Amino acid sequence: MKIEWAPLNIPLDRRLQTFFTAFFTYTIFWLPIISTFCTPFLLYYSGFYLRTFLLIYFVYIYWDYKKHFGIMEGNGWLVALFRKNPSYRDYFPVELVKTAELPPDRNYILSCFPHGLLGMGICVNMGMDIPKWLKLFPQVRPKIATLDHHFKTPFLREVIRLWGMVSVCKESLVYLLNKSNDPKHEDNQDGFTSNAVAILVGGAQEAMDSHPGQYVLTLRNRKGFVKMAIRTGSSIVPTFSFGEVDIYDQVENPPNSKLRRFQNAVKKLTGVSPIIPKGRGIFNYSFGILPYRGRIVQVVGAPIDVVQSDEPDSAYVDEIHGKVIEALEKIFEDYKDKYIQNSHRTKLVIQ
């Protein structure tokens, strides 16, 4: 394979974009593994002081998770450093399109599609560079729900919390979505009165189906987010990220292939699918795990209001779920010609 190396005379701003995107990518891919293996190593080989520090840290993780599931309240106290960095946005670039108001007098679940390999559109707009979101949706705090075990993993949890990520576990979502919208409430002294939690509903299954130009959504049998919305009285906001599937390819894994069967087995055991990404490198354009530069446009749809109920009726769940599917199909049809090249060849598949 011929390697296409990046030229030396690249402007500084593009180098910074690559650096920050590489930091995020390698953190998400490698820090969980490094944290898992390095922690017991340090406990076994380190001295008294480091062991004592680690044990205190583990107690803190346990206490913090039991108290409020590792959630960092508000928008985080290091917003200027961790959640306001346009280099992430400009690398692709990532855009955010508003189609309706999100009144800050209620909380929201954003049902986000497609997952892609990393959900970069969501991560940028609602995590790593949030000024655009705050301008379009004032007083609404953006949060991103991700795997629960990340918030029990030393070191990794500290980084992703600073990016506004929260656990996707039931208890964490209930904690956030039941928060008061009263401006005078003590939780809203930062001037924000609403929480918007983005959930990549398709999860690991949808990630395995992610290939350039293919919009395959895993949604037909995913109704947990609808039940959560009804239990907490949160409105559901469908969002669609055009271009998300194009920034990565992955090793071919058609259904019933050996690789897909292996991925499904691991996903069943761990909740994570071992995807083999095909991207670029820091210094080359031919191979690596960095995403390719490619435009991503996250279109935020209109909120779907629900009637709150502690015991959601199955027929009502199906009704709201159907509205979500209809809204996603409409967003796709309304915007595909604008944001997808050769859109006449691209179909939306919901399975």
CSV table of C-alpha atoms in Angstrom, one decimal:
chain,number,residue,atom,x,y,z
A,1,MET,CA,0.0,0.0,0.0
A,2,LYS,CA,1.3,3.4,-1.0
A,3,ILE,CA,1.4,5.8,1.9
A,4,GLU,CA,0.3,9.4,1.3
A,5,TRP,CA,2.2,11.5,3.8
A,6,ALA,CA,0.9,14.9,5.1
A,7,PRO,CA,2.9,17.8,3.7
A,8,LEU,CA,5.2,19.7,6.0
A,9,ASN,CA,3.9,23.2,5.1
A,10,ILE,CA,0.5,22.8,6.7
A,11,PRO,CA,-0.9,25.9,8.4
A,12,LEU,CA,-0.7,26.0,12.2
A,13,ASP,CA,-4.5,26.2,12.6
A,14,ARG,CA,-4.9,22.9,10.7
A,15,ARG,CA,-2.2,21.3,12.8
A,16,LEU,CA,-4.0,22.3,15.9
A,17,GLN,CA,-7.3,20.9,14.6
A,18,THR,CA,-5.5,17.6,13.9
A,19,PHE,CA,-3.9,17.6,17.3
A,20,PHE,CA,-7.1,18.2,19.3
A,21,THR,CA,-9.1,15.7,17.2
A,22,ALA,CA,-6.3,13.1,17.7
A,23,PHE,CA,-6.4,13.8,21.5
A,24,PHE,CA,-10.2,13.1,21.6
A,25,THR,CA,-9.9,10.0,19.3
A,26,TYR,CA,-7.1,8.4,21.1
A,27,THR,CA,-8.6,9.1,24.5
A,28,ILE,CA,-11.9,7.4,23.5
A,29,PHE,CA,-10.2,4.4,21.9
A,30,TRP,CA,-7.2,3.8,24.2
A,31,LEU,CA,-7.7,5.4,27.6
A,32,PRO,CA,-10.3,2.8,28.7
A,33,ILE,CA,-7.8,0.0,28.0
A,34,ILE,CA,-4.8,1.9,29.5
A,35,SER,CA,-6.8,2.8,32.6
A,36,THR,CA,-8.0,-0.8,33.1
A,37,PHE,CA,-4.5,-2.3,32.8
A,38,CYS,CA,-2.4,0.5,34.4
A,39,THR,CA,-4.4,0.8,37.6
A,40,PRO,CA,-3.6,-2.7,39.0
A,41,PHE,CA,0.0,-2.3,37.7
A,42,LEU,CA,0.4,0.9,39.7
A,43,LEU,CA,-1.3,-0.6,42.8
A,44,TYR,CA,1.1,-3.6,42.7
A,45,TYR,CA,4.4,-1.9,41.9
A,46,SER,CA,4.1,1.7,43.2
A,47,GLY,CA,5.2,2.9,46.6
A,48,PHE,CA,3.2,3.7,49.7
A,49,TYR,CA,2.2,7.3,48.9
A,50,LEU,CA,1.0,6.5,45.4
A,51,ARG,CA,-0.9,3.5,46.6
A,52,THR,CA,-2.5,5.6,49.3
A,53,PHE,CA,-3.5,8.2,46.7
A,54,LEU,CA,-5.0,5.6,44.4
A,55,LEU,CA,-7.0,4.0,47.3
A,56,ILE,CA,-8.4,7.4,48.3
A,57,TYR,CA,-9.2,8.1,44.6
A,58,PHE,CA,-11.1,4.8,44.3
A,59,VAL,CA,-13.1,5.6,47.4
A,60,TYR,CA,-13.9,9.0,45.9
A,61,ILE,CA,-15.1,7.4,42.6
A,62,TYR,CA,-17.3,5.0,44.6
A,63,TRP,CA,-18.8,7.9,46.7
A,64,ASP,CA,-19.2,10.2,43.7
A,65,TYR,CA,-21.0,7.5,41.7
A,66,LYS,CA,-23.3,6.6,44.5
A,67,LYS,CA,-24.1,10.2,45.1
A,68,HIS,CA,-25.0,11.3,41.6
A,69,PHE,CA,-23.6,8.7,39.2
A,70,GLY,CA,-20.4,10.6,38.4
A,71,ILE,CA,-22.3,13.5,36.8
A,72,MET,CA,-20.6,16.9,36.7
A,73,GLU,CA,-23.3,19.4,37.5
A,74,GLY,CA,-24.0,22.4,35.3
A,75,ASN,CA,-21.9,22.8,32.2
A,76,GLY,CA,-18.7,22.0,34.2
A,77,TRP,CA,-16.3,24.3,35.9
A,78,LEU,CA,-13.7,24.2,33.1
A,79,VAL,CA,-16.0,25.2,30.2
A,80,ALA,CA,-13.5,27.6,28.7
A,81,LEU,CA,-10.8,24.9,28.5
A,82,PHE,CA,-12.7,21.7,27.7
A,83,ARG,CA,-16.0,22.7,26.2
A,84,LYS,CA,-15.0,25.8,24.1
A,85,ASN,CA,-12.5,24.7,21.5
A,86,PRO,CA,-13.4,25.4,17.9
A,87,SER,CA,-10.5,23.3,16.6
A,88,TYR,CA,-12.6,20.2,17.1
A,89,ARG,CA,-15.4,21.8,15.0
A,90,ASP,CA,-13.2,23.2,12.3
A,91,TYR,CA,-11.4,19.9,11.7
A,92,PHE,CA,-14.3,18.4,9.8
A,93,PRO,CA,-16.1,21.0,9.9
A,94,VAL,CA,-19.2,20.3,12.2
A,95,GLU,CA,-22.3,22.4,11.8
A,96,LEU,CA,-25.5,22.7,13.9
A,97,VAL,CA,-28.9,23.4,12.3
A,98,LYS,CA,-31.8,24.6,14.4
A,99,THR,CA,-35.3,23.9,13.1
A,100,ALA,CA,-37.4,24.7,16.2
A,101,GLU,CA,-37.2,26.3,19.6
A,102,LEU,CA,-36.3,24.3,22.7
A,103,PRO,CA,-38.0,26.2,25.5
A,104,PRO,CA,-35.9,26.0,28.7
A,105,ASP,CA,-39.0,25.3,30.8
A,106,ARG,CA,-38.6,21.5,30.5
A,107,ASN,CA,-35.9,18.8,30.1
A,108,TYR,CA,-35.2,17.0,26.8
A,109,ILE,CA,-34.0,13.6,25.5
A,110,LEU,CA,-32.3,14.1,22.1
A,111,SER,CA,-32.6,10.8,20.1
A,112,CYS,CA,-29.5,11.1,17.9
A,113,PHE,CA,-28.9,9.3,14.7
A,114,PRO,CA,-26.8,7.9,13.1
A,115,HIS,CA,-24.3,6.7,15.6
A,116,GLY,CA,-21.3,6.4,13.2
A,117,LEU,CA,-18.2,5.0,14.9
A,118,LEU,CA,-17.8,7.8,17.4
A,119,GLY,CA,-20.8,10.1,17.2
A,120,MET,CA,-18.5,13.1,16.4
A,121,GLY,CA,-21.3,15.5,15.4
A,122,ILE,CA,-23.0,15.1,18.8
A,123,CYS,CA,-19.6,15.1,20.7
A,124,VAL,CA,-18.6,18.4,19.1
A,125,ASN,CA,-21.9,20.3,19.2
A,126,MET,CA,-22.9,19.2,22.7
A,127,GLY,CA,-19.6,18.3,24.3
A,128,MET,CA,-16.3,19.8,23.1
A,129,ASP,CA,-17.4,23.1,21.6
A,130,ILE,CA,-20.7,24.2,23.0
A,131,PRO,CA,-20.9,28.0,22.3
A,132,LYS,CA,-22.9,27.4,19.1
A,133,TRP,CA,-25.4,25.2,21.0
A,134,LEU,CA,-25.7,27.8,23.8
A,135,LYS,CA,-26.4,30.5,21.2
A,136,LEU,CA,-29.1,28.6,19.4
A,137,PHE,CA,-30.6,27.0,22.5
A,138,PRO,CA,-30.0,29.5,25.4
A,139,GLN,CA,-30.5,28.2,29.0
A,140,VAL,CA,-30.4,24.6,27.9
A,141,ARG,CA,-27.5,22.6,29.2
A,142,PRO,CA,-26.1,20.1,26.7
A,143,LYS,CA,-25.2,16.6,28.0
A,144,ILE,CA,-24.1,13.4,26.2
A,145,ALA,CA,-25.0,10.0,27.5
A,146,THR,CA,-22.4,7.3,27.1
A,147,LEU,CA,-21.6,3.9,28.6
A,148,ASP,CA,-22.0,3.6,32.3
A,149,HIS,CA,-18.8,1.7,33.0
A,150,HIS,CA,-16.8,4.7,31.7
A,151,PHE,CA,-17.8,6.5,35.0
A,152,LYS,CA,-16.4,3.7,37.1
A,153,THR,CA,-13.1,3.7,35.2
A,154,PRO,CA,-10.2,5.6,36.8
A,155,PHE,CA,-8.8,8.6,34.9
A,156,LEU,CA,-11.1,8.1,31.9
A,157,ARG,CA,-14.1,9.3,33.9
A,158,GLU,CA,-12.4,12.6,34.7
A,159,VAL,CA,-11.7,13.4,31.0
A,160,ILE,CA,-15.2,12.6,29.7
A,161,ARG,CA,-17.0,14.4,32.5
A,162,LEU,CA,-15.2,17.6,31.5
A,163,TRP,CA,-16.6,17.1,28.0
A,164,GLY,CA,-20.1,17.1,29.5
A,165,MET,CA,-20.7,13.3,29.2
A,166,VAL,CA,-23.0,11.5,31.6
A,167,SER,CA,-23.9,7.8,32.3
A,168,VAL,CA,-26.6,6.4,30.1
A,169,CYS,CA,-27.8,4.2,33.0
A,170,LYS,CA,-31.4,4.5,34.0
A,171,GLU,CA,-30.7,6.1,37.4
A,172,SER,CA,-28.4,8.7,35.9
A,173,LEU,CA,-31.0,9.7,33.3
A,174,VAL,CA,-33.7,9.9,35.9
A,175,TYR,CA,-31.5,12.1,38.1
A,176,LEU,CA,-30.9,14.6,35.3
A,177,LEU,CA,-34.3,14.6,33.6
A,178,ASN,CA,-36.2,15.1,36.9
A,179,LYS,CA,-34.2,18.2,37.8
A,180,SER,CA,-36.3,21.3,38.4
A,181,ASN,CA,-36.8,23.9,35.7
A,182,ASP,CA,-37.5,26.7,38.2
A,183,PRO,CA,-35.0,29.6,37.7
A,184,LYS,CA,-35.0,30.1,41.5
A,185,HIS,CA,-34.0,26.5,42.2
A,186,GLU,CA,-30.6,26.0,43.7
A,187,ASP,CA,-29.5,23.7,40.8
A,188,ASN,CA,-30.2,26.6,38.3
A,189,GLN,CA,-28.0,29.3,39.8
A,190,ASP,CA,-25.8,29.2,36.7
A,191,GLY,CA,-28.6,30.8,34.7
A,192,PHE,CA,-29.6,27.5,32.9
A,193,THR,CA,-33.0,25.9,33.7
A,194,SER,CA,-33.1,22.9,31.3
A,195,ASN,CA,-31.1,19.7,30.7
A,196,ALA,CA,-30.8,18.2,27.2
A,197,VAL,CA,-29.4,14.7,27.2
A,198,ALA,CA,-28.2,13.3,23.9
A,199,ILE,CA,-28.6,9.5,23.5
A,200,LEU,CA,-27.1,7.7,20.5
A,201,VAL,CA,-30.0,5.3,20.5
A,202,GLY,CA,-28.6,2.8,18.0
A,203,GLY,CA,-25.5,2.2,20.1
A,204,ALA,CA,-23.0,-0.5,19.3
A,205,GLN,CA,-25.3,-2.3,16.9
A,206,GLU,CA,-25.7,0.8,14.7
A,207,ALA,CA,-22.0,1.4,14.9
A,208,MET,CA,-21.3,-2.0,13.3
A,209,ASP,CA,-23.5,-1.0,10.4
A,210,SER,CA,-21.7,2.3,9.8
A,211,HIS,CA,-20.1,2.5,6.4
A,212,PRO,CA,-19.6,5.6,4.1
A,213,GLY,CA,-22.8,6.6,2.3
A,214,GLN,CA,-25.0,4.1,4.2
A,215,TYR,CA,-27.6,5.4,6.6
A,216,VAL,CA,-28.7,2.4,8.5
A,217,LEU,CA,-30.4,3.1,11.8
A,218,THR,CA,-31.1,0.7,14.6
A,219,LEU,CA,-34.4,2.0,16.0
A,220,ARG,CA,-37.4,-0.3,15.4
A,221,ASN,CA,-37.0,-2.2,18.7
A,222,ARG,CA,-35.3,0.6,20.7
A,223,LYS,CA,-38.1,2.0,22.9
A,224,GLY,CA,-36.3,2.5,26.2
A,225,PHE,CA,-35.6,6.1,25.5
A,226,VAL,CA,-39.3,6.7,24.9
A,227,LYS,CA,-40.2,5.1,28.2
A,228,MET,CA,-37.7,7.2,30.0
A,229,ALA,CA,-39.1,10.3,28.4
A,230,ILE,CA,-42.6,9.4,29.5
A,231,ARG,CA,-41.6,8.6,33.0
A,232,THR,CA,-39.8,11.9,33.4
A,233,GLY,CA,-42.1,14.0,31.3
A,234,SER,CA,-39.2,15.0,29.0
A,235,SER,CA,-39.8,16.0,25.4
A,236,ILE,CA,-38.0,13.9,22.8
A,237,VAL,CA,-36.0,15.8,20.2
A,238,PRO,CA,-35.0,13.8,17.1
A,239,THR,CA,-31.7,14.8,15.6
A,240,PHE,CA,-29.9,13.6,12.4
A,241,SER,CA,-26.2,14.1,11.7
A,242,PHE,CA,-25.6,14.1,8.0
A,243,GLY,CA,-22.1,13.1,7.0
A,244,GLU,CA,-21.5,11.2,10.3
A,245,VAL,CA,-21.1,7.9,8.5
A,246,ASP,CA,-18.5,9.3,6.0
A,247,ILE,CA,-15.7,10.3,8.3
A,248,TYR,CA,-14.8,6.6,9.0
A,249,ASP,CA,-14.9,3.3,7.2
A,250,GLN,CA,-14.4,0.0,9.0
A,251,VAL,CA,-13.2,-3.5,8.0
A,252,GLU,CA,-16.0,-5.2,6.1
A,253,ASN,CA,-18.3,-7.0,8.5
A,254,PRO,CA,-21.5,-8.1,6.6
A,255,PRO,CA,-24.2,-9.9,8.6
A,256,ASN,CA,-23.3,-13.6,9.4
A,257,SER,CA,-19.6,-13.0,8.6
A,258,LYS,CA,-17.1,-14.4,11.1
A,259,LEU,CA,-16.1,-10.9,12.1
A,260,ARG,CA,-19.7,-9.8,12.7
A,261,ARG,CA,-20.5,-12.9,14.8
A,262,PHE,CA,-17.4,-12.2,16.9
A,263,GLN,CA,-18.5,-8.5,17.3
A,264,ASN,CA,-22.0,-9.6,18.3
A,265,ALA,CA,-20.6,-12.0,20.9
A,266,VAL,CA,-18.3,-9.4,22.4
A,267,LYS,CA,-21.1,-6.8,22.4
A,268,LYS,CA,-23.4,-9.2,24.2
A,269,LEU,CA,-20.8,-9.7,26.9
A,270,THR,CA,-19.5,-6.2,27.3
A,271,GLY,CA,-21.9,-3.8,25.6
A,272,VAL,CA,-19.1,-2.7,23.3
A,273,SER,CA,-18.5,-3.8,19.8
A,274,PRO,CA,-14.8,-4.3,18.8
A,275,ILE,CA,-14.9,-2.3,15.6
A,276,ILE,CA,-11.8,-2.0,13.4
A,277,PRO,CA,-11.8,1.6,12.1
A,278,LYS,CA,-10.3,2.6,8.8
A,279,GLY,CA,-9.2,6.2,8.9
A,280,ARG,CA,-6.1,8.3,8.6
A,281,GLY,CA,-3.1,9.0,10.7
A,282,ILE,CA,-1.7,12.1,12.3
A,283,PHE,CA,1.1,12.4,9.7
A,284,ASN,CA,-0.5,10.5,6.8
A,285,TYR,CA,-3.7,10.2,4.9
A,286,SER,CA,-3.6,6.5,4.2
A,287,PHE,CA,-4.2,4.6,7.4
A,288,GLY,CA,-4.8,5.2,11.1
A,289,ILE,CA,-7.7,5.7,13.5
A,290,LEU,CA,-8.2,9.4,13.1
A,291,PRO,CA,-11.4,10.4,11.3
A,292,TYR,CA,-11.2,11.8,7.8
A,293,ARG,CA,-12.0,15.4,7.4
A,294,GLY,CA,-15.6,15.6,6.2
A,295,ARG,CA,-18.5,17.9,6.7
A,296,ILE,CA,-21.0,16.9,9.5
A,297,VAL,CA,-24.3,18.7,9.9
A,298,GLN,CA,-26.4,17.9,12.9
A,299,VAL,CA,-30.0,18.9,12.2
A,300,VAL,CA,-32.0,19.3,15.5
A,301,GLY,CA,-35.7,18.6,14.9
A,302,ALA,CA,-38.8,19.9,16.8
A,303,PRO,CA,-39.5,18.5,20.3
A,304,ILE,CA,-42.1,15.8,20.6
A,305,ASP,CA,-44.0,16.4,23.9
A,306,VAL,CA,-45.2,13.5,26.0
A,307,VAL,CA,-47.7,13.0,28.8
A,308,GLN,CA,-45.8,12.1,32.0
A,309,SER,CA,-46.6,8.7,33.5
A,310,ASP,CA,-44.8,6.6,36.0
A,311,GLU,CA,-46.1,3.4,34.3
A,312,PRO,CA,-46.0,4.1,30.5
A,313,ASP,CA,-48.7,2.4,28.5
A,314,SER,CA,-47.3,0.2,25.8
A,315,ALA,CA,-49.7,1.6,23.2
A,316,TYR,CA,-48.7,5.2,24.1
A,317,VAL,CA,-45.0,4.2,23.9
A,318,ASP,CA,-45.6,2.8,20.4
A,319,GLU,CA,-47.4,6.0,19.4
A,320,ILE,CA,-44.5,8.3,20.5
A,321,HIS,CA,-42.0,5.9,19.1
A,322,GLY,CA,-43.8,6.1,15.7
A,323,LYS,CA,-43.7,9.9,15.9
A,324,VAL,CA,-39.9,9.7,16.4
A,325,ILE,CA,-39.5,7.5,13.3
A,326,GLU,CA,-41.7,9.8,11.2
A,327,ALA,CA,-39.7,12.9,12.4
A,328,LEU,CA,-36.4,11.3,11.5
A,329,GLU,CA,-37.7,10.3,8.0
A,330,LYS,CA,-38.9,13.8,7.5
A,331,ILE,CA,-35.6,15.4,8.5
A,332,PHE,CA,-33.8,13.0,6.2
A,333,GLU,CA,-36.0,13.8,3.2
A,334,ASP,CA,-36.1,17.5,3.8
A,335,TYR,CA,-32.3,17.9,4.1
A,336,LYS,CA,-30.6,15.1,2.2
A,337,ASP,CA,-30.4,17.0,-1.1
A,338,LYS,CA,-28.6,19.8,0.7
A,339,TYR,CA,-26.2,17.8,2.8
A,340,ILE,CA,-25.6,14.5,1.0
A,341,GLN,CA,-23.8,14.2,-2.3
A,342,ASN,CA,-25.6,12.0,-4.9
A,343,SER,CA,-28.5,12.0,-2.5
A,344,HIS,CA,-30.7,10.2,-5.1
A,345,ARG,CA,-28.6,7.1,-4.5
A,346,THR,CA,-28.8,7.3,-0.7
A,347,LYS,CA,-31.6,5.6,1.2
A,348,LEU,CA,-32.5,5.7,4.8
A,349,VAL,CA,-32.9,2.2,6.3
A,350,ILE,CA,-34.5,1.9,9.7
A,351,GLN,CA,-34.3,-1.5,11.2
